[in-house]
mmCIF file of N, CA and C in Angstrom:
data_model
loop_
_atom_site.group_PDB
_atom_site.id
_atom_site.type_symbol
_atom_site.label_atom_id
_atom_site.label_comp_id
_atom_site.label_asym_id
_atom_site.label_seq_id
_atom_site.Cartn_x
_atom_site.Cartn_y
_atom_site.Cartn_z
ATOM 1 N N MET S 607 75.052 117.947 104.322
ATOM 2 C CA MET S 607 76.039 118.684 105.206
ATOM 3 C C MET S 607 76.922 117.680 105.892
ATOM 4 N N HIS S 608 78.471 118.164 105.983
ATOM 5 C CA HIS S 608 79.393 118.046 105.996
ATOM 6 C C HIS S 608 80.182 118.853 107.280
ATOM 7 N N ARG S 609 80.182 118.366 108.544
ATOM 8 C CA ARG S 609 80.852 118.537 109.592
ATOM 9 C C ARG S 609 82.570 118.218 109.874
ATOM 10 N N THR S 610 83.059 118.903 110.352
ATOM 11 C CA THR S 610 84.559 118.317 110.403
ATOM 12 C C THR S 610 85.378 118.934 111.568
ATOM 13 N N ALA S 611 84.111 119.015 112.864
ATOM 14 C CA ALA S 611 85.321 119.033 113.689
ATOM 15 C C ALA S 611 86.551 119.877 113.949
ATOM 16 N N ALA S 612 86.907 120.660 112.871
ATOM 17 C CA ALA S 612 87.324 121.738 113.090
ATOM 18 C C ALA S 612 87.604 123.091 114.053
ATOM 19 N N GLY S 613 88.573 123.576 114.563
ATOM 20 C CA GLY S 613 88.022 124.738 115.666
ATOM 21 C C GLY S 613 87.855 124.151 116.754
ATOM 22 N N THR S 614 86.482 125.193 117.206
ATOM 23 C CA THR S 614 86.001 124.984 118.527
ATOM 24 C C THR S 614 84.798 124.332 118.380
ATOM 25 N N ASP S 615 84.440 123.685 117.031
ATOM 26 C CA ASP S 615 83.590 122.721 116.793
ATOM 27 C C ASP S 615 83.841 121.231 117.184
ATOM 28 N N PRO S 616 83.283 120.705 118.192
ATOM 29 C CA PRO S 616 83.200 119.349 118.434
ATOM 30 C C PRO S 616 82.412 118.187 117.931
ATOM 31 N N LEU S 617 81.585 118.802 116.510
ATOM 32 C CA LEU S 617 80.865 117.456 115.822
ATOM 33 C C LEU S 617 81.521 117.563 114.814
ATOM 34 N N MET S 618 80.993 116.300 113.995
ATOM 35 C CA MET S 618 81.913 116.062 112.926
ATOM 36 C C MET S 618 80.556 115.190 112.314
ATOM 37 N N THR S 619 80.931 114.891 110.842
ATOM 38 C CA THR S 619 79.812 114.013 110.179
ATOM 39 C C THR S 619 80.591 112.923 110.350
ATOM 40 N N LEU S 620 79.802 111.976 110.391
ATOM 41 C CA LEU S 620 79.796 110.483 110.443
ATOM 42 C C LEU S 620 79.138 109.731 109.037
ATOM 43 N N CYS S 621 78.738 109.625 108.673
ATOM 44 C CA CYS S 621 78.370 108.845 107.367
ATOM 45 C C CYS S 621 77.095 110.227 107.167
ATOM 46 N N SER S 622 76.530 110.046 105.757
ATOM 47 C CA SER S 622 75.391 110.398 105.049
ATOM 48 C C SER S 622 74.957 109.516 104.445
ATOM 49 N N VAL S 623 73.147 109.806 104.974
ATOM 50 C CA VAL S 623 72.440 109.184 104.106
ATOM 51 C C VAL S 623 71.619 109.215 103.774
ATOM 52 N N VAL S 624 71.186 108.462 101.906
ATOM 53 C CA VAL S 624 69.979 108.750 101.301
ATOM 54 C C VAL S 624 69.399 107.434 100.891
ATOM 55 N N ALA S 625 67.775 107.586 100.948
ATOM 56 C CA ALA S 625 67.347 106.516 101.155
ATOM 57 C C ALA S 625 66.458 106.778 99.664
ATOM 58 N N ASP S 626 66.201 105.689 99.000
ATOM 59 C CA ASP S 626 65.250 106.069 97.283
ATOM 60 C C ASP S 626 64.235 105.272 97.726
ATOM 61 N N LEU S 627 62.913 105.556 98.530
ATOM 62 C CA LEU S 627 62.080 104.408 98.914
ATOM 63 C C LEU S 627 61.011 103.658 97.702
ATOM 64 N N THR S 628 61.138 104.558 96.584
ATOM 65 C CA THR S 628 60.591 103.647 95.087
ATOM 66 C C THR S 628 61.380 102.808 94.927
ATOM 67 N N ASP S 629 62.884 102.665 94.576
ATOM 68 C CA ASP S 629 63.521 101.527 94.158
ATOM 69 C C ASP S 629 64.410 100.686 95.370
ATOM 70 N N ASP S 630 64.264 100.940 96.615
ATOM 71 C CA ASP S 630 64.020 100.041 97.999
ATOM 72 C C ASP S 630 65.640 100.115 97.901
ATOM 73 N N ARG S 631 66.733 101.500 97.473
ATOM 74 C CA ARG S 631 67.837 101.147 97.609
ATOM 75 C C ARG S 631 68.100 102.375 98.774
ATOM 76 N N ILE S 632 69.585 102.300 99.652
ATOM 77 C CA ILE S 632 70.064 102.868 100.656
ATOM 78 C C ILE S 632 71.677 103.459 99.903
ATOM 79 N N THR S 633 72.042 104.586 100.340
ATOM 80 C CA THR S 633 73.257 104.487 99.892
ATOM 81 C C THR S 633 73.913 104.865 101.011
ATOM 82 N N VAL S 634 75.320 104.701 101.892
ATOM 83 C CA VAL S 634 75.496 105.581 102.867
ATOM 84 C C VAL S 634 76.666 105.950 103.070
ATOM 85 N N ARG S 635 77.441 107.175 103.205
ATOM 86 C CA ARG S 635 78.496 107.548 102.515
ATOM 87 C C ARG S 635 79.341 108.208 103.768
ATOM 88 N N GLY S 636 80.677 107.821 104.230
ATOM 89 C CA GLY S 636 81.598 108.074 105.487
ATOM 90 C C GLY S 636 82.066 109.248 104.596
ATOM 91 N N PRO S 637 82.828 110.188 105.881
ATOM 92 C CA PRO S 637 83.667 111.684 105.411
ATOM 93 C C PRO S 637 84.257 111.354 104.938
ATOM 94 N N VAL S 638 85.448 110.353 104.405
ATOM 95 C CA VAL S 638 86.086 110.414 103.758
ATOM 96 C C VAL S 638 86.026 110.318 101.638
ATOM 97 N N GLY S 639 84.482 109.823 101.544
ATOM 98 C CA GLY S 639 83.596 109.838 100.401
ATOM 99 C C GLY S 639 83.583 108.559 99.932
ATOM 100 N N LYS S 640 83.669 107.420 101.229
ATOM 101 C CA LYS S 640 84.069 106.362 100.166
ATOM 102 C C LYS S 640 82.285 105.875 100.737
ATOM 103 N N SER S 641 81.729 104.926 99.671
ATOM 104 C CA SER S 641 80.077 104.650 99.713
ATOM 105 C C SER S 641 79.705 103.276 99.515
ATOM 106 N N ALA S 642 78.632 103.192 99.970
ATOM 107 C CA ALA S 642 77.989 101.920 100.118
ATOM 108 C C ALA S 642 76.351 101.837 99.380
ATOM 109 N N GLU S 643 76.059 101.277 99.116
ATOM 110 C CA GLU S 643 74.745 100.532 98.717
ATOM 111 C C GLU S 643 74.325 99.335 98.693
ATOM 112 N N MET S 644 73.072 99.550 99.437
ATOM 113 C CA MET S 644 72.074 98.189 99.614
ATOM 114 C C MET S 644 70.783 98.510 99.834
ATOM 115 N N ALA S 645 70.436 97.229 99.340
ATOM 116 C CA ALA S 645 68.948 97.544 99.439
ATOM 117 C C ALA S 645 67.975 97.497 100.847
ATOM 118 N N LEU S 646 67.538 98.920 100.970
ATOM 119 C CA LEU S 646 67.085 99.316 102.140
ATOM 120 C C LEU S 646 65.989 98.291 102.676
ATOM 121 N N SER S 647 65.300 97.732 102.282
ATOM 122 C CA SER S 647 64.637 96.132 102.943
ATOM 123 C C SER S 647 65.689 95.653 103.974
ATOM 124 N N ASP S 648 66.539 95.208 102.868
ATOM 125 C CA ASP S 648 68.072 94.515 103.506
ATOM 126 C C ASP S 648 68.201 95.040 104.899
ATOM 127 N N PHE S 649 68.621 96.656 104.855
ATOM 128 C CA PHE S 649 69.150 97.086 105.994
ATOM 129 C C PHE S 649 67.886 97.346 106.906
ATOM 130 N N SER S 650 66.582 97.081 106.153
ATOM 131 C CA SER S 650 65.990 97.294 108.152
ATOM 132 C C SER S 650 65.640 96.388 108.424
ATOM 133 N N GLN S 651 65.939 95.404 107.949
ATOM 134 C CA GLN S 651 65.903 93.804 108.503
ATOM 135 C C GLN S 651 67.497 93.823 109.102
ATOM 136 N N GLY S 652 68.599 94.288 109.548
ATOM 137 C CA GLY S 652 69.490 93.909 109.864
ATOM 138 C C GLY S 652 70.289 93.136 108.914
ATOM 139 N N ARG S 653 70.145 92.727 107.250
ATOM 140 C CA ARG S 653 70.837 92.361 106.791
ATOM 141 C C ARG S 653 72.343 92.944 106.064
ATOM 142 N N ALA S 654 73.189 94.139 106.900
ATOM 143 C CA ALA S 654 73.900 95.076 106.202
ATOM 144 C C ALA S 654 75.063 94.498 105.534
ATOM 145 N N GLY S 655 75.392 92.899 105.464
ATOM 146 C CA GLY S 655 76.387 92.393 104.765
ATOM 147 C C GLY S 655 75.914 92.528 103.372
ATOM 148 N N ALA S 656 74.541 92.814 102.875
ATOM 149 C CA ALA S 656 74.444 93.165 101.624
ATOM 150 C C ALA S 656 75.301 93.743 101.056
ATOM 151 N N ALA S 657 76.127 94.995 101.669
ATOM 152 C CA ALA S 657 76.311 96.467 101.144
ATOM 153 C C ALA S 657 76.925 95.797 99.895
ATOM 154 N N THR S 658 77.048 97.024 98.908
ATOM 155 C CA THR S 658 77.505 96.809 97.353
ATOM 156 C C THR S 658 78.812 98.235 97.648
ATOM 157 N N GLY S 659 79.593 98.440 96.824
ATOM 158 C CA GLY S 659 80.006 100.120 97.015
ATOM 159 C C GLY S 659 81.641 99.932 96.410
#
């Protein structure tokens, strides 16, 4: 779901996250469409610098 904070709606989508537990991948997509992918195990261990996109 994407929310835009338009009109009287004060909320907006900061990012969407899809986790593939089988392949140990996570994809994060910001509201303007740019996405990054990395190993879910790296993300869960705080090694977010390994992202590609």
